[in-house]
mmCIF file of C-alpha atoms in Angstrom:
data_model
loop_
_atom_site.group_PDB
_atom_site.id
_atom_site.type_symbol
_atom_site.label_atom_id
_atom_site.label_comp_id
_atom_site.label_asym_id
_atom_site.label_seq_id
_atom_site.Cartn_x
_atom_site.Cartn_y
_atom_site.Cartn_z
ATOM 1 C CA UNK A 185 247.373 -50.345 58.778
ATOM 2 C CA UNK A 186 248.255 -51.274 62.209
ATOM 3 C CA UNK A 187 248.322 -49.006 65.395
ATOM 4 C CA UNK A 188 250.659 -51.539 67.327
ATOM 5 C CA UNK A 189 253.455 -53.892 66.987
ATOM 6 C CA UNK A 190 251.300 -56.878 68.717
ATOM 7 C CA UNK A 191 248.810 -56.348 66.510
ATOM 8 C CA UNK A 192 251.316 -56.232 63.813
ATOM 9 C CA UNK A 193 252.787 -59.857 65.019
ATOM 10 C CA UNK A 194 249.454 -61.002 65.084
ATOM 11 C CA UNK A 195 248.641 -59.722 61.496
ATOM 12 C CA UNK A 196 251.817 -61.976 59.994
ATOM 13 C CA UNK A 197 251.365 -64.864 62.206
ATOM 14 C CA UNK A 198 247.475 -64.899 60.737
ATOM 15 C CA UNK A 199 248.090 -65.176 57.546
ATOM 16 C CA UNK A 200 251.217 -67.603 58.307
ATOM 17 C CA UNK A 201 249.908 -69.815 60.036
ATOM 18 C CA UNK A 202 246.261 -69.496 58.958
ATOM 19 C CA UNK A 203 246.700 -69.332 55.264
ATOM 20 C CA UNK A 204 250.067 -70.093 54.446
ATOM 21 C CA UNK A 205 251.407 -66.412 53.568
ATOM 22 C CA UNK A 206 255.384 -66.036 53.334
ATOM 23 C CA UNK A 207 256.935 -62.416 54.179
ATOM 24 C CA UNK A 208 258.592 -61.302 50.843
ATOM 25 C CA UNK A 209 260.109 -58.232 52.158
ATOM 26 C CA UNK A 210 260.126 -55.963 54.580
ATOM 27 C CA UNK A 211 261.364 -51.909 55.270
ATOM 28 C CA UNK A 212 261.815 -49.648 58.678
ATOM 29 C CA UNK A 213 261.760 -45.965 57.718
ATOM 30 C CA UNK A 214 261.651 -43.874 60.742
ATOM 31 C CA UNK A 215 258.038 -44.760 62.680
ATOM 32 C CA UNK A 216 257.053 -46.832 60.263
ATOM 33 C CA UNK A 217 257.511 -50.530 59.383
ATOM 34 C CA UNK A 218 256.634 -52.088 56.319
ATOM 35 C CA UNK A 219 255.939 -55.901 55.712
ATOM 36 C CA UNK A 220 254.525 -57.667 52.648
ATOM 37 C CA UNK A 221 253.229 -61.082 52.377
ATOM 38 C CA UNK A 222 252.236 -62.876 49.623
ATOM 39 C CA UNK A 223 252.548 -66.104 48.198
ATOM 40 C CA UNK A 224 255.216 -65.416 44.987
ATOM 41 C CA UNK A 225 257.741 -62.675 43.732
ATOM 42 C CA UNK A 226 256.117 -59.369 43.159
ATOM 43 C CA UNK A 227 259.061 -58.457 40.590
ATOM 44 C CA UNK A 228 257.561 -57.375 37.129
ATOM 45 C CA UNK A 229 260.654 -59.328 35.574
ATOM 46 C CA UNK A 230 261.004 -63.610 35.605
ATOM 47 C CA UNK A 231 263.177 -64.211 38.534
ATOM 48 C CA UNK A 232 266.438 -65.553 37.765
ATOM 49 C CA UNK A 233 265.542 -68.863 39.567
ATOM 50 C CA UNK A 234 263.011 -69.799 37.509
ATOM 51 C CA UNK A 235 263.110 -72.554 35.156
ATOM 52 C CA UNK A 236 260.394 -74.245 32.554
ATOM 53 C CA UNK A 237 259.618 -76.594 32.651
ATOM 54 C CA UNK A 238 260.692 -77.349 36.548
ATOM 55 C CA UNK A 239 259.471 -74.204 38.301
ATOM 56 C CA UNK A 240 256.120 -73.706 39.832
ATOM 57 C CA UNK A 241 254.273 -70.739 39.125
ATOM 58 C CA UNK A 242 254.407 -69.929 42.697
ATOM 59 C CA UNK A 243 258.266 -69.058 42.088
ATOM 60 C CA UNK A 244 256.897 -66.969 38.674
ATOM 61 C CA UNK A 245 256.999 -63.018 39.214
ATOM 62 C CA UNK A 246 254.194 -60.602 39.118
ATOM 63 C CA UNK A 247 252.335 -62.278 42.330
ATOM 64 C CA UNK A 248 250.237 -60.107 44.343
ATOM 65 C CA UNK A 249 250.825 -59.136 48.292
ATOM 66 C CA UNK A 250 249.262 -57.504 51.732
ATOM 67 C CA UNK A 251 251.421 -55.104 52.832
ATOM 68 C CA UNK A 252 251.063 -54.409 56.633
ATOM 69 C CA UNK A 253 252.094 -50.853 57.820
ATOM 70 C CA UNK A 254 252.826 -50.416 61.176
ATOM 71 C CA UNK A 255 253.690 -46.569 62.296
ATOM 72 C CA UNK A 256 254.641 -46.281 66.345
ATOM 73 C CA UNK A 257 253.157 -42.440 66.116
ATOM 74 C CA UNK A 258 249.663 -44.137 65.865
ATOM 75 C CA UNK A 259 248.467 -44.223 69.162
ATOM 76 C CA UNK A 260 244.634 -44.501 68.443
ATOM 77 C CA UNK A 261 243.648 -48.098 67.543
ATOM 78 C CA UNK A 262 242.108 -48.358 64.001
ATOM 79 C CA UNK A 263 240.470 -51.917 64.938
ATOM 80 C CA UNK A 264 239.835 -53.830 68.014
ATOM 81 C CA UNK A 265 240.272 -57.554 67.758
ATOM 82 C CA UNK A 266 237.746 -59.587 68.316
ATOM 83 C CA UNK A 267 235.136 -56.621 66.855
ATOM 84 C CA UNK A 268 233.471 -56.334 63.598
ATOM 85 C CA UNK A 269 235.339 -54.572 60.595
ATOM 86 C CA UNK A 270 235.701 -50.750 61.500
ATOM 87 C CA UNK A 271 233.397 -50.045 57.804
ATOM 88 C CA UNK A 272 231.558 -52.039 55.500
ATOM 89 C CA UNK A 273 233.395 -50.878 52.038
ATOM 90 C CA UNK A 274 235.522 -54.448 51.931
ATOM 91 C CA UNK A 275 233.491 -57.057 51.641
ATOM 92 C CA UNK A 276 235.673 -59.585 51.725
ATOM 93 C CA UNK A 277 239.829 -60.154 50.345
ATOM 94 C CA UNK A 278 239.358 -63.738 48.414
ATOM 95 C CA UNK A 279 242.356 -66.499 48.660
ATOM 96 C CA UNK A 280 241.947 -69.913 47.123
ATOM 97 C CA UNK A 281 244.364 -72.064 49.092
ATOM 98 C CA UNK A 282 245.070 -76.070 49.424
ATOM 99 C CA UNK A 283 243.937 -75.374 52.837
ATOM 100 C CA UNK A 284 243.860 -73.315 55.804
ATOM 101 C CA UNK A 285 244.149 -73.791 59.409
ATOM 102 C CA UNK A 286 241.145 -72.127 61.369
ATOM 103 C CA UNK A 287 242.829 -73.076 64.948
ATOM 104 C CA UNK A 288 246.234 -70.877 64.037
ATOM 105 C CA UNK A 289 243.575 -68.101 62.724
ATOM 106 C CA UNK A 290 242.306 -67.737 66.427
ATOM 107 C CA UNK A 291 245.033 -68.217 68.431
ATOM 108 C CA UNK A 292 246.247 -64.874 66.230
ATOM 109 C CA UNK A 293 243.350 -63.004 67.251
ATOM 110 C CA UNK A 294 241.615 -63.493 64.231
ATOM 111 C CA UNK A 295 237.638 -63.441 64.487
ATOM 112 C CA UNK A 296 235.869 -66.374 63.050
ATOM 113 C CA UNK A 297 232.178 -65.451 61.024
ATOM 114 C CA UNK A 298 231.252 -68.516 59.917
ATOM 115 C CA UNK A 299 233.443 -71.691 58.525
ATOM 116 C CA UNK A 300 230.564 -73.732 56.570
ATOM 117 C CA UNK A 301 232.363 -74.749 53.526
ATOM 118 C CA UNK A 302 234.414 -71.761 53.472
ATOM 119 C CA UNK A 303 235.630 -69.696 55.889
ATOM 120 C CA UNK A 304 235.228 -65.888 56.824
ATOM 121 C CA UNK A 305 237.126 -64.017 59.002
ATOM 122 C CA UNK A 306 238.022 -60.884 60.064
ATOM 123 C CA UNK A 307 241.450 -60.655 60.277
ATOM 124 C CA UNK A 308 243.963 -59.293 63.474
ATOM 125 C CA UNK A 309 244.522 -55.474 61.563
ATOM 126 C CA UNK A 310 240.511 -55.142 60.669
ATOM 127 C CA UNK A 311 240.481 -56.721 56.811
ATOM 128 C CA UNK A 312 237.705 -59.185 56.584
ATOM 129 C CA UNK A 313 238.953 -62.284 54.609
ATOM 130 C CA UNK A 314 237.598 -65.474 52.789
ATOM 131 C CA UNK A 315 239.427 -68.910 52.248
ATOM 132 C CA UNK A 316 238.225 -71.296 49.932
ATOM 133 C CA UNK A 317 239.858 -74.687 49.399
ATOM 134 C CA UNK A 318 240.842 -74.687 46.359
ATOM 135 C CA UNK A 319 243.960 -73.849 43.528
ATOM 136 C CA UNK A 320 244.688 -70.959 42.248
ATOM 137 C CA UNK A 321 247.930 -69.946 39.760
ATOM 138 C CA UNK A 322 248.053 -66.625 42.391
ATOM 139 C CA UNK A 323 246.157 -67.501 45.383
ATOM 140 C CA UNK A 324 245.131 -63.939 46.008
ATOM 141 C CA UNK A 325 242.470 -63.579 44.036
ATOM 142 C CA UNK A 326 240.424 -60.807 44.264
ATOM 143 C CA UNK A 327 239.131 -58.186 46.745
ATOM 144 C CA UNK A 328 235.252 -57.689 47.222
ATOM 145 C CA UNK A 329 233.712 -54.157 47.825
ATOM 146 C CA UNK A 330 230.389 -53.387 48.627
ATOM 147 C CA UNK A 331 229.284 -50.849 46.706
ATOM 148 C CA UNK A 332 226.420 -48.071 46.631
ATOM 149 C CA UNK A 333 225.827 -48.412 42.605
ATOM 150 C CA UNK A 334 227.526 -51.143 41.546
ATOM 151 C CA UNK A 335 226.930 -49.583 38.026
ATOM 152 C CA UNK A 336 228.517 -46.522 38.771
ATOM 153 C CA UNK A 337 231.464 -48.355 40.265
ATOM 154 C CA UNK A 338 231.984 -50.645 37.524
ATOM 155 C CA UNK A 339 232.038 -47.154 35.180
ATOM 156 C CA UNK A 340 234.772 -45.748 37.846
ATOM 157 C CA UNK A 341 237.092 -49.032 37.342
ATOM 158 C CA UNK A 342 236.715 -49.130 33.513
ATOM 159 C CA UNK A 343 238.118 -45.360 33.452
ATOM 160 C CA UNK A 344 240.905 -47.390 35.213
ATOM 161 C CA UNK A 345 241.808 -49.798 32.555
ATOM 162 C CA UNK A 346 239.629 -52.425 34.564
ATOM 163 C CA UNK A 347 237.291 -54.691 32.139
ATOM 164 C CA UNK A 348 234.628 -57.029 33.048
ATOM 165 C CA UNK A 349 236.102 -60.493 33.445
ATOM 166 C CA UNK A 350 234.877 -64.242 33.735
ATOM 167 C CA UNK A 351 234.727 -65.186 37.457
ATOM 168 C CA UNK A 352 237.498 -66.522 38.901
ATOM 169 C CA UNK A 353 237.275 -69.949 40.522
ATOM 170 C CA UNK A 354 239.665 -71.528 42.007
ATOM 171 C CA UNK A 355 237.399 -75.731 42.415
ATOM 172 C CA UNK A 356 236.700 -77.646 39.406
ATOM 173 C CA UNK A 357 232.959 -77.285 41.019
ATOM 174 C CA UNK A 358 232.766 -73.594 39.727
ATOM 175 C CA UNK A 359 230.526 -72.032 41.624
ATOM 176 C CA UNK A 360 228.063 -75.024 42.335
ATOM 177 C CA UNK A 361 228.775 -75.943 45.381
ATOM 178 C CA UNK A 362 228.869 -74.255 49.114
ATOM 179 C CA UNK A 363 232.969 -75.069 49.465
ATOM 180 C CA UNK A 364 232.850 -72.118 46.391
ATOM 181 C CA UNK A 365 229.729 -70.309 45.185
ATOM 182 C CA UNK A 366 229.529 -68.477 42.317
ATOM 183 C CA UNK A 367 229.004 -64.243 42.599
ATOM 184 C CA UNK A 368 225.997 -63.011 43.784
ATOM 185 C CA UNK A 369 223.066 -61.872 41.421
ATOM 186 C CA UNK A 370 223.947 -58.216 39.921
ATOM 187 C CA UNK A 371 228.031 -58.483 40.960
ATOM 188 C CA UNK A 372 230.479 -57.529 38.746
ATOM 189 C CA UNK A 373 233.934 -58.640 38.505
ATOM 190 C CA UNK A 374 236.882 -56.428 36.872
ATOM 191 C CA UNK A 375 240.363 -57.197 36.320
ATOM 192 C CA UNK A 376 242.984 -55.289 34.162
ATOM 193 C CA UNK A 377 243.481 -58.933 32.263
ATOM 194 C CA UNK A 378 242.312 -62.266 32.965
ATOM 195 C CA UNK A 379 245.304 -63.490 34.821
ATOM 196 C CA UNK A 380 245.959 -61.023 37.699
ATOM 197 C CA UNK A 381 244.067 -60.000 40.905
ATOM 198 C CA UNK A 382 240.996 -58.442 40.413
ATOM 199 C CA UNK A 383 238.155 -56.062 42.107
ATOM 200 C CA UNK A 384 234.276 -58.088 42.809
ATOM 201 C CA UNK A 385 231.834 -55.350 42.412
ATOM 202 C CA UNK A 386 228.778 -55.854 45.105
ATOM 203 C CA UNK A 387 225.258 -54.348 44.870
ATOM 204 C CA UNK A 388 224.680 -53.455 48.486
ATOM 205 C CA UNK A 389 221.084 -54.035 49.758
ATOM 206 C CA UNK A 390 218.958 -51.187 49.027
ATOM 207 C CA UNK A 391 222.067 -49.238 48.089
ATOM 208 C CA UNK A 392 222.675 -49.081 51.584
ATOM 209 C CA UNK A 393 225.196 -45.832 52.210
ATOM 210 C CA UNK A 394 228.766 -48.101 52.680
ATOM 211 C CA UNK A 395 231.566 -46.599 55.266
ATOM 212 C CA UNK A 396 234.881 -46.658 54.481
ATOM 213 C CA UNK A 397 237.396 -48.980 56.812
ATOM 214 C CA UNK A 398 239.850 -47.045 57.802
ATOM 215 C CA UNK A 399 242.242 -49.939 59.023
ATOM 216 C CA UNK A 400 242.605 -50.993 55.292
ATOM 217 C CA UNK A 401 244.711 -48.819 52.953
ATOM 218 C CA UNK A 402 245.047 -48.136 49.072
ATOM 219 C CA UNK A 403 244.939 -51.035 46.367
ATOM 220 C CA UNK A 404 248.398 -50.224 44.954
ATOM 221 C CA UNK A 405 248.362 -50.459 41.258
ATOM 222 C CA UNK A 406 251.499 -51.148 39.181
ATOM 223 C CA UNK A 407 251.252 -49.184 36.017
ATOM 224 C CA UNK A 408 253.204 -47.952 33.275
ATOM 225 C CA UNK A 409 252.961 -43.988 33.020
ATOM 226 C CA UNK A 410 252.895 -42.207 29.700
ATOM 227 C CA UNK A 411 256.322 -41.032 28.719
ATOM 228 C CA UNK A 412 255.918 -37.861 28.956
ATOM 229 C CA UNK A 413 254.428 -37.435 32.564
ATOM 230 C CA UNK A 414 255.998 -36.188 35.342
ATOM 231 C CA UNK A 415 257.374 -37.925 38.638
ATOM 232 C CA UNK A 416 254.253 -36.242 40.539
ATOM 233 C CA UNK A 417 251.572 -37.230 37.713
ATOM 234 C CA UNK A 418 252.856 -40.714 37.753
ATOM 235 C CA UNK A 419 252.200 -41.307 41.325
ATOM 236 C CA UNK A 420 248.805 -40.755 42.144
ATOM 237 C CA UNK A 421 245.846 -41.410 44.720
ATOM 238 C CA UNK A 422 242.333 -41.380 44.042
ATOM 239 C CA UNK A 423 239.094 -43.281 45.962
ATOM 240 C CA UNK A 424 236.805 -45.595 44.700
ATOM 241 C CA UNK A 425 233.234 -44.483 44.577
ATOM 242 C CA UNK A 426 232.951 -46.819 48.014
ATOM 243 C CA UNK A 427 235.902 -44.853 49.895
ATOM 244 C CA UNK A 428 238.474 -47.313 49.011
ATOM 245 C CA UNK A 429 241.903 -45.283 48.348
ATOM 246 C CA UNK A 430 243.570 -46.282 44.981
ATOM 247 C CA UNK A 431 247.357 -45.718 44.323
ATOM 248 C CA UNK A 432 248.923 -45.734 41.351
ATOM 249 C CA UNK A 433 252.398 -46.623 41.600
ATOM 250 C CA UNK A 434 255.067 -46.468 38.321
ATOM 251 C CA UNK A 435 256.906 -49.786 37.438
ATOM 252 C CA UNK A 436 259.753 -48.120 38.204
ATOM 253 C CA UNK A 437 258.934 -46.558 41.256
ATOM 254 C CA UNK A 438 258.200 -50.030 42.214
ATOM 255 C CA UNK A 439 260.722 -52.115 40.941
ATOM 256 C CA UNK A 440 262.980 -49.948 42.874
ATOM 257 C CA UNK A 441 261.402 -50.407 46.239
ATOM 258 C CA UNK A 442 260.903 -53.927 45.597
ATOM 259 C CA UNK A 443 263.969 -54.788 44.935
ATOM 260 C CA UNK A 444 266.056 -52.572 47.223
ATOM 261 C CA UNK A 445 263.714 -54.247 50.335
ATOM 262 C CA UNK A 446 263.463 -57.902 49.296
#
């Protein structure tokens, strides 16, 4: 979430020109403008484009995105560039990329951690984010929350439909080397299956009380609702046991607003 359109410019040219993003759609409802980036179709269905053996998987559907949400009725700033994330809840959103450009990532406004081997940054719109150089069949890969009881948090997610997962790498090295290391001691990572984006579960030190970031908004999830549940039951918010908002969206809730704002 973004409380002005500079900041909003910023946010797209980041991950542009930093990471390689593309816009895959965008929507202006009233106040508010919507913007998602992402590196492949979001649509549930194969896109009509795409042929085997010739197509990449980049062109496959089901990719995931950052959507950007820019309302003009915001007129307090939820992050400051240039400052530290707003909360500690987000860790980190992983992408595995063939490379990144740390330069572009500046002149955006975004604010460089550290780059040794990999880089960390906290993005223009307050998300703190980690390149790796690497390949990855959807190069984002998974977001990282800091979490209370990582225990208790895995339990929340597995409610979910989430199940513990091998660790995603996206370097032959797997985990070996500084350029990619593998999880920390006591993480858990949870996916709904082994090939889409998934949540890294970290043990904060001391179980250190986390704060919610307010300039990030829900993880949307793309679900299938039992058939005989009602529009309101089959759109629903909850929050993550570290303050991160969950949505459940319907697939066909979503492949109508996909589609209609491509």
């Amino acid at each position: 979430n973004v409380a002005d359109r500079s900041q909003q410019d910023d946010m797209i040219k980041f991950l542009e020109n930093g990471f390689d993003f593309k816009v895959l759609r965008k929507r202006i409802v009233d106040s508010v403008e919507d913007t998602w980036l992402g590196y492949g179709p979001e649509q549930l269905s194969i896109p009509d484009d795409f042929e085997l053996p010739v197509s990449s998987f980049a062109n496959y559907g089901g990719h995931a995105s950052i959507h950007i949400r820019y309302d003009s009725r915001i007129t307090t700033p939820l992050y400051r560039q240039g400052d530290n994330p707003p909360g500690d809840n987000i860790a980190f959103l992983q992408v595995g990329v063939p490379g990144y450009r740390i330069s572009q990532m500046v002149a955006a406004g975004g604010n460089i951690l550290d780059a040794y081997g990999l880089v960390n940054v906290v993005s223009p719109a307050g998300l703190p984010m980690r390149g790796i150089v690497g390949i990855s069949p959807d190069p984002i890969m998974f977001i990282a929350i800091n979490c209370e009881n990582v225990k208790e948090s895995a339990a929340f997610y597995e409610k979910l439909g989430f199940v513990e997962q091998a660790y995603p790498f996206s370097r032959p090295s797997k985990g070996t080397t500084i350029f990619e290391p593998d999880k920390p001691k006591n993480a858990i990572y949870m996916a709904p299956s082994p090939n889409c984006m998934g949540v890294l579960l970290l043990q904060n030190k001391g179980r250190k009380k986390v704060t919610p970031n307010p300039a990030v908004g829900p993880l949307n999830i793309v679900y299938t609702p039992a058939a005989d549940a009602s529009d309101g039951e089959s759109e629903l918010m909850l929050k993550d046991p570290s303050g991160l908002p969950i949505q459940f969206q319907s697939v066909d809730s979503f492949s109508k607003l996909e589609k209609i704002t491509r």
